[in-house]
Each structure stands twice: as C-alpha cells, then as structure tokens.
Short mmCIF file of C-alpha atoms in Angstrom, two decimals:
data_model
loop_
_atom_site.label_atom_id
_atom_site.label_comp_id
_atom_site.label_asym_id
_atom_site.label_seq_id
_atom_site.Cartn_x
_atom_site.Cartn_y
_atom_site.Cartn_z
CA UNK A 126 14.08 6.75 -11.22
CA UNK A 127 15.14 7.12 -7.65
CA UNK A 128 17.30 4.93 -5.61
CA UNK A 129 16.63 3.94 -1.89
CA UNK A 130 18.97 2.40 0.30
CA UNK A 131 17.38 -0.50 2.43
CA UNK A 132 18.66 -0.66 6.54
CA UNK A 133 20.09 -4.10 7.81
CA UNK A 134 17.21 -5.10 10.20
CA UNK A 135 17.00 -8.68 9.66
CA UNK A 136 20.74 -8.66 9.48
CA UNK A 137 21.15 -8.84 13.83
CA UNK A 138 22.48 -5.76 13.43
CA UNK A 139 22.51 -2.59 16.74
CA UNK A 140 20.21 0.34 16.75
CA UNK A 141 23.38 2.58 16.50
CA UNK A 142 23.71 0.56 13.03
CA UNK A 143 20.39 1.68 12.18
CA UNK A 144 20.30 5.03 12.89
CA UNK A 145 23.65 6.07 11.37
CA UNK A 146 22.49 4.34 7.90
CA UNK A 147 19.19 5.86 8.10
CA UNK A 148 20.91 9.65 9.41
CA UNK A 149 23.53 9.15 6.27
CA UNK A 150 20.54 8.21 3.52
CA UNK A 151 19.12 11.74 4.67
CA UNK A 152 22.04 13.39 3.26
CA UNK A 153 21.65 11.58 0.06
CA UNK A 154 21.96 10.10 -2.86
CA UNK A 155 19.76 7.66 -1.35
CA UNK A 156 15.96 8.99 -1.10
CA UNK A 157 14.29 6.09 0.60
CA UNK A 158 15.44 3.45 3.37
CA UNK A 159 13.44 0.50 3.67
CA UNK A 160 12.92 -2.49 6.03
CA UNK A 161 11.83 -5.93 5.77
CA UNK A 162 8.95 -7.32 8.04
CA UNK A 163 9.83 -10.95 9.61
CA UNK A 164 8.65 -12.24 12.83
CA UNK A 165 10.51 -15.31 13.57
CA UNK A 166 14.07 -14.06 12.79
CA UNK A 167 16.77 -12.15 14.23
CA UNK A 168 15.59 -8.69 13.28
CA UNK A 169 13.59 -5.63 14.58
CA UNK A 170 10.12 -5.09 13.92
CA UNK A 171 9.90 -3.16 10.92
CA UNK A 172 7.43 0.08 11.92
CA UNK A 173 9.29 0.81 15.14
CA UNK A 174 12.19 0.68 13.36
CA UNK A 175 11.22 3.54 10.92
CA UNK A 176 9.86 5.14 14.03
CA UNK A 177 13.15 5.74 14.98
CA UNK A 178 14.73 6.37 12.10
CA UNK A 179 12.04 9.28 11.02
CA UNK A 180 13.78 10.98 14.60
CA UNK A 181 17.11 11.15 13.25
CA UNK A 182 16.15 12.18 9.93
CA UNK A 183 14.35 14.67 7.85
CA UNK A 184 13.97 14.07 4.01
CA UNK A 185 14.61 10.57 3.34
CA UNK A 186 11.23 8.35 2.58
CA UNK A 187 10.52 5.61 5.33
CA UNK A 188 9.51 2.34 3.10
CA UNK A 189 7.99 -0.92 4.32
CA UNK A 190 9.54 -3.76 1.50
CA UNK A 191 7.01 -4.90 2.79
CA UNK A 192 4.78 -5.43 6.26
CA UNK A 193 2.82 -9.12 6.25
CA UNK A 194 0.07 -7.06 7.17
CA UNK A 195 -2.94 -9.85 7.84
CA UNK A 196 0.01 -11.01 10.74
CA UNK A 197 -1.29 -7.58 12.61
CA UNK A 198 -5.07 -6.34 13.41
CA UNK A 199 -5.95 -3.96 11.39
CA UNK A 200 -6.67 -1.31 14.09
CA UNK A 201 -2.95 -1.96 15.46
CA UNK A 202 -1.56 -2.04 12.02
CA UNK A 203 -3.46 1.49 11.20
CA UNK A 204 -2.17 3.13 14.53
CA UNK A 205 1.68 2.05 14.17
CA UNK A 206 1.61 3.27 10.64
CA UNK A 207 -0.18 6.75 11.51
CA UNK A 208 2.37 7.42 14.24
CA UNK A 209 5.50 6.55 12.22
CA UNK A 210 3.42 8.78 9.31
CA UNK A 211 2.75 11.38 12.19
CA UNK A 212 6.34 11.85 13.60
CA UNK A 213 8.22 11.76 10.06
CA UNK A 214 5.80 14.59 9.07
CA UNK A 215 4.03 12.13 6.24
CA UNK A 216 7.17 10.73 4.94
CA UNK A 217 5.82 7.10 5.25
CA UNK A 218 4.75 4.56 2.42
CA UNK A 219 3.25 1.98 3.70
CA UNK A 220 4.58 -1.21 1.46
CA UNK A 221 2.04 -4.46 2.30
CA UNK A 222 1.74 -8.04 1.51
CA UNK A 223 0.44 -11.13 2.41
CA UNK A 224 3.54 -12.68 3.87
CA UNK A 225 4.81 -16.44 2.76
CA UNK A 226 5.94 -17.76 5.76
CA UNK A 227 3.51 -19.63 7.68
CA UNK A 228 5.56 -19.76 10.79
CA UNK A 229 5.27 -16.02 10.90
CA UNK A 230 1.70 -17.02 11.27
CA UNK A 231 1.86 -19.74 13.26
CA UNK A 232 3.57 -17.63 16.08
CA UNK A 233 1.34 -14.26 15.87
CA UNK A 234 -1.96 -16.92 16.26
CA UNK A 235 -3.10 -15.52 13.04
CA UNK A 236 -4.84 -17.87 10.72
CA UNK A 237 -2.59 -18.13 7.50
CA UNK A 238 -4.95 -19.81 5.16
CA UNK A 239 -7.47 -17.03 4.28
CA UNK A 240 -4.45 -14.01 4.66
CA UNK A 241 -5.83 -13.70 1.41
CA UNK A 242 -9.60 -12.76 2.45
CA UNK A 243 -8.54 -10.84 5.15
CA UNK A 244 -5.36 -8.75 3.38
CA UNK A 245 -8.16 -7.37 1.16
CA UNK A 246 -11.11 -6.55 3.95
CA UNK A 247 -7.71 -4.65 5.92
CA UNK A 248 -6.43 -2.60 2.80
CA UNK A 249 -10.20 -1.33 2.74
CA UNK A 250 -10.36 -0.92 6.70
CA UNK A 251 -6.80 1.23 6.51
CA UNK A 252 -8.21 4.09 4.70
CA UNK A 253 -11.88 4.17 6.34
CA UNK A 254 -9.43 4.51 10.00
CA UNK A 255 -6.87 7.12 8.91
CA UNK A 256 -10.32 8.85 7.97
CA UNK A 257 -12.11 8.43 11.31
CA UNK A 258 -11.14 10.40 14.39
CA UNK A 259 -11.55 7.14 16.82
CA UNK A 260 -8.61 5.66 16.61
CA UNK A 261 -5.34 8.47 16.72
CA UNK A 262 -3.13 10.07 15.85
CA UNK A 263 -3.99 11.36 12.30
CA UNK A 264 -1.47 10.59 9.40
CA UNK A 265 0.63 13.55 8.42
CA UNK A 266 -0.50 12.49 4.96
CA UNK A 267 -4.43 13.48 4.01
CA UNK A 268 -6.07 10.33 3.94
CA UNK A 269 -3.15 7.99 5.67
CA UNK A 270 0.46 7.27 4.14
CA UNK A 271 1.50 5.85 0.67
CA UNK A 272 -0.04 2.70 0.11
CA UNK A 273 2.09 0.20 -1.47
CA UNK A 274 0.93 -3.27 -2.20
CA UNK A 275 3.05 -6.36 -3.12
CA UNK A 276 2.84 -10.27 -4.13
CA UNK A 277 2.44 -11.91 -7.88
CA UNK A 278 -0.91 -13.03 -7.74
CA UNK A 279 -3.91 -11.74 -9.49
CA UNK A 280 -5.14 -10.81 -6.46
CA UNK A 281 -2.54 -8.58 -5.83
CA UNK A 282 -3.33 -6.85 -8.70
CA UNK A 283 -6.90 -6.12 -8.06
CA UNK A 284 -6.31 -4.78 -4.50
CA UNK A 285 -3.17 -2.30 -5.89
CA UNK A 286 -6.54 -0.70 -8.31
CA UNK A 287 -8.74 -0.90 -5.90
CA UNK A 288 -7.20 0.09 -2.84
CA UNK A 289 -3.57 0.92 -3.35
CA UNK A 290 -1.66 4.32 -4.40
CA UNK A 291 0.99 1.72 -5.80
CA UNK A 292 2.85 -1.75 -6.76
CA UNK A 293 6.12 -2.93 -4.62
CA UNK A 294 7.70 -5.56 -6.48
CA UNK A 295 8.98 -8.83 -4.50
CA UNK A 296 12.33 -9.01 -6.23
CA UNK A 297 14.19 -10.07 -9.47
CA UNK A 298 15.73 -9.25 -12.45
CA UNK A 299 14.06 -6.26 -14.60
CA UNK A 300 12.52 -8.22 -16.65
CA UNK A 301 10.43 -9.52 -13.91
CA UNK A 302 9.48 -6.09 -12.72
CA UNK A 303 8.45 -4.87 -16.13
CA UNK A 304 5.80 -7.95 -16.82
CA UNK A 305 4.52 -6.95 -13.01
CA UNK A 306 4.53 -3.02 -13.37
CA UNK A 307 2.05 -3.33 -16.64
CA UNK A 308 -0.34 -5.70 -14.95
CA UNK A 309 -0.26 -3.02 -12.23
CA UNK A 310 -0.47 -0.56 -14.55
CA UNK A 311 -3.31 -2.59 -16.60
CA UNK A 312 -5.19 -2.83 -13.07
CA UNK A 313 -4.99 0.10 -12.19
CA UNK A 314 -6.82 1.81 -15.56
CA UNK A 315 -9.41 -1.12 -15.10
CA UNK A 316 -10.26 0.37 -11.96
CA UNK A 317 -10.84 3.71 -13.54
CA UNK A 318 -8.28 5.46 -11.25
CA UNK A 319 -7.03 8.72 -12.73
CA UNK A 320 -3.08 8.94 -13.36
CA UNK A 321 -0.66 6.50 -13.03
CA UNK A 322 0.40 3.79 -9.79
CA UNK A 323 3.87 4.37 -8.09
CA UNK A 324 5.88 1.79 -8.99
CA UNK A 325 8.87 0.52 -6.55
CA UNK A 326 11.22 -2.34 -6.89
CA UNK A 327 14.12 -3.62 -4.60
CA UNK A 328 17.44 -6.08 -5.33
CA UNK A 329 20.11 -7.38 -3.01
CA UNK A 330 24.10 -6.32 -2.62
CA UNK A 331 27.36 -7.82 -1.28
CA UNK A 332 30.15 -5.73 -3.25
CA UNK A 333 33.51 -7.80 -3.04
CA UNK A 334 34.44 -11.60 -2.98
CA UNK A 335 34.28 -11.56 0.81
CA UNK A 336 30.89 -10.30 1.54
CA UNK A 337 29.37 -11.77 -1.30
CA UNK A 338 30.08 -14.93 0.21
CA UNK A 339 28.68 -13.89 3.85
CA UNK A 340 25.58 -12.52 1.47
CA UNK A 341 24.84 -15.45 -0.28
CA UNK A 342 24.53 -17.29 3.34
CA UNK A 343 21.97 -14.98 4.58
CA UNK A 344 20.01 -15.30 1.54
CA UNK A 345 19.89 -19.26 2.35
CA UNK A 346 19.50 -18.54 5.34
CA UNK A 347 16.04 -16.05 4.76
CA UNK A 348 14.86 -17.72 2.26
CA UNK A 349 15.12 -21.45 3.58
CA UNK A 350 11.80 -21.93 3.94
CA UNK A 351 11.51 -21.30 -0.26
CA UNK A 352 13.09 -24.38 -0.52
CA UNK A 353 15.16 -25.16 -3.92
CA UNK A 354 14.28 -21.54 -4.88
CA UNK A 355 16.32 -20.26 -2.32
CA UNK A 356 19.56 -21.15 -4.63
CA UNK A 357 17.60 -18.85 -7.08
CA UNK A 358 17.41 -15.64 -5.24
CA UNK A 359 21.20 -16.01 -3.75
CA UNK A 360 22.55 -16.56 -6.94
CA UNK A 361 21.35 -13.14 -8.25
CA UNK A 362 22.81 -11.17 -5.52
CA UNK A 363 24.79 -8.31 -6.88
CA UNK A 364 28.51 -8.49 -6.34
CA UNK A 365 30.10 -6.00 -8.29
CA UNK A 366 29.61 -2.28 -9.25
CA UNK A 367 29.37 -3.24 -12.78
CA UNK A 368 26.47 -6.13 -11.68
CA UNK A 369 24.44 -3.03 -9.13
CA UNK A 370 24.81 -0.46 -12.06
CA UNK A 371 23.16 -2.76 -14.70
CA UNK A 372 20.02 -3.64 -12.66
CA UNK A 373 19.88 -0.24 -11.38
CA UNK A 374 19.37 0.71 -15.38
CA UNK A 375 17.35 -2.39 -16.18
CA UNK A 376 14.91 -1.17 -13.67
CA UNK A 377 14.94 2.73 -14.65
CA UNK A 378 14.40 1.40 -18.35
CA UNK A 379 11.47 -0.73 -17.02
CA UNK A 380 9.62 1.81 -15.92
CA UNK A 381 10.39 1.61 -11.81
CA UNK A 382 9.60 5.04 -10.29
CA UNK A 383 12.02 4.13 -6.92
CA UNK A 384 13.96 1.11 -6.09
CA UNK A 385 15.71 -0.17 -3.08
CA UNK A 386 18.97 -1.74 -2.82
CA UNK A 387 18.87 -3.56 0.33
CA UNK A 388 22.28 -4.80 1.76
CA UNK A 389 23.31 -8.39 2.93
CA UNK A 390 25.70 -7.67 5.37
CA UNK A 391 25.56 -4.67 7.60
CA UNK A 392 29.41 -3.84 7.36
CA UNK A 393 29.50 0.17 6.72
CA UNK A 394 31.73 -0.53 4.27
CA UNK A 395 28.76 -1.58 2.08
CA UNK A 396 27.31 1.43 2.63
CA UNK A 397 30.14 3.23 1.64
CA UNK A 398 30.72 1.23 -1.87
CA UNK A 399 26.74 1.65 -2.65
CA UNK A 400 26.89 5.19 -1.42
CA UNK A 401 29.80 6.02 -3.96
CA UNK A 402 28.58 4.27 -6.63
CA UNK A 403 25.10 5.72 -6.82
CA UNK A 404 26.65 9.16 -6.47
CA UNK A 405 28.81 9.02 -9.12
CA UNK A 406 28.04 6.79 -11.74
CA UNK A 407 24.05 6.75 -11.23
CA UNK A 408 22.77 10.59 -10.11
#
C-alpha cells in the first residue's frame, strides 16, 4: 500500500501553503496529495487547486477525496478535470461523490434531491467527453483520468462496476474500509470487468496534545451539519504516531491499494511529524 499526503484546503490556509506541501510530497514518501471539495466553506476549489499544484510538481498523484460532482455540469466538470489531467501529464484521479451537504446545493442552484439520478447519467457522460474531440483539451490519460467513485450506498457500488476504474472510501476505521472494498470488489466482478478496482482510503491527523485539540474543532466544525455524528468522526482523529501507524497497517492489511492522511491543521510542523513517520517506520 501507498501513502498520500492530503493538502490543507479547507483549512483557510495561503497558496504558498499549498504549493510547498504539494512541491515537498513530490520528493516523497508521500505519492499522492489530495483535496477535499466544499463550496460553502473557507477553502479553495478543489480542481484549481491541483491545477496548481501539478505546476510545481512532477511525480506525485493529484487526488480528488472527493469532488460533489452533480454540484458541477458535466461538460464543466469534464473540462476542469481534462486540463488538470492535461498539465500534470495524466497524473490525475478523479475521486467523485454525491456530496451530503445540501447547502452546497442550495448555493450552486443545483437540485439536491435526484444528485443521485444525475451522479450516474454524469459518470457515463465523463467518459463519452474525454472521448469526443468537442469539448478540449484531451486528458493526458487515454480515455480521461482515474475514475474514483465514493459514498456507502448500493448505488455507489453499481456505478464504481459500471463506470468507475475504482472505490474511494469516505472515512473510518479499517474495518469499515474492508466491508466497503469487497462490495466494491463484489461489484465490480458482477459487472464482468476484467482485473481488480483501485482501492483508496483516507483518515485524519493532529500529532501532539496541542493540535489535536485545534483538530478536533475543525472536525466539529466540517462536519456540523452531520449532527451527533460529528462527535464520531472527531473522536477518531489520530493523535499520536503510535495511533497514525496502526491505521496506516489496518488499512494495508485490508486490502487499500493507496490511502491519504489528510491533516487538520495546516502548521508545517504536521507535515514534518507525518513526513518522518511514514519514512521511517512505514516505507
């Protein structure tokens, strides 16, 4: 399994901030960076973000954990995501979802109650765009960029066979993961497609007392709108080396082919603690 680093842009974070985590990750151990996909928060939108990023960089993969993509038009959604794939010379996997947040929805004048309908009619309309020559520039990658599809729903399942080069899990402990990855898998085979799906995961860090503390506030904070639940996901932030090294092994044994650990504050000291614990106790 390989381990991704994600970049703090719903964290109101700079584009200097950006850049240098994405320019490190290129360097390694990390072989992904990933961003989140939120319109009514403090953050940056998630494909211009990795448009940027794939100009300061070379090897690292550029991960969407994950776009909302029935928020978007599907023509718009296909042209962002062949440009990033385009200028990072097909280094883009395109992670997408329905989105939860109806806000989101309510601001973009999208129509959140069939997402649903319309998430499935845009996976198909992706690939038959990449594929035409009306609408440019062509993906870097034969056939568009990685497609990665997440939620929990049976639905979701169908769509990652049908449609999908992979499964990007929401979130949780490896346990979790594992029961999603085999309905993926179990999709997948039911849809006849030859090999198996790509399989990608993510978790949350704040190493010491101190950030762990400013972590667990921005994961109320994100996740408000969850309600109770919210308590849920902060309370299985990882705080300590010991905590990031056990999920990172609980997710390798589960059968995860990448994951990303996506920081909750944007201090480059986190960075730093991640950075050194991956590359010496993990690769």
């Amino acid at each position: 399994m390989q381990v991704g680093i994600g970049l703090p842009n719903t964290l109101d974070t700079d584009g200097e901030t950006l850049r240098s985590w994405a320019r490190r990750a290129d360097d390694g151990p990390f072989t992904s960076v990933g961003v989140f996909d939120r319109l009514v928060y403090r953050s940056t939108d998630p494909l211009t973000t990795l448009a940027t990023c794939a100009g300061v960089t070379e090897d690292v993969q550029l991960v969407t954990s994950i776009v909302a993509g029935p928020l978007r038009s599907d023509a718009l959604l296909a042209k962002r995501a062949a440009t990033v794939d385009q200028l990072s010379d097909g280094r883009l996997s395109l992670g997408l979802a329905l989105g939860a947040r109806r806000e989101d929805y309510e601001m973009a004048d999208a129509s959140f109650d069939d997402r649903g309908k319309r998430f499935s009619r845009q996976l198909s309309r992706l690939r038959d765009i990449w594929e035409d020559d009306d609408i440019g520039p062509e993906p870097a990658t034969d056939g568009g960029p990685e497609l990665l599809v997440g939620g929990d729903s049976d639905p979701t399942f169908n769509r990652v066979g049908r449609y999908g080069d992979g499964y990007i899990h929401g979130g949780g402990p490896p346990r979790a993961f594992e029961r999603k990855a085999e309905q993926a898998r179990a999709a997948w085979d039911e849809s006849g497609r030859p090999g198996d799906p790509a399989l990608w995961g993510h978790g949350y860090f704040a190493l010491g007392e101190e950030a762990a503390e400013r972590g667990r506030e921005y994961l109320l904070d994100y996740y408000a709108f969850t309600g109770p639940f919210a308590e849920t996901i902060a309370d299985s932030l990882l705080t300590t080396p010991q905590e990031v090294l056990s999920f990172v092994r609980g997710y390798a044994d589960a059968g995860c082919d990448e994951l990303l650990l996506f920081p909750t504050v944007a201090d480059d000291e986190q960075y730093d603690e991640l950075e050194t614990l991956i590359e010496t106790e993990w690769r």
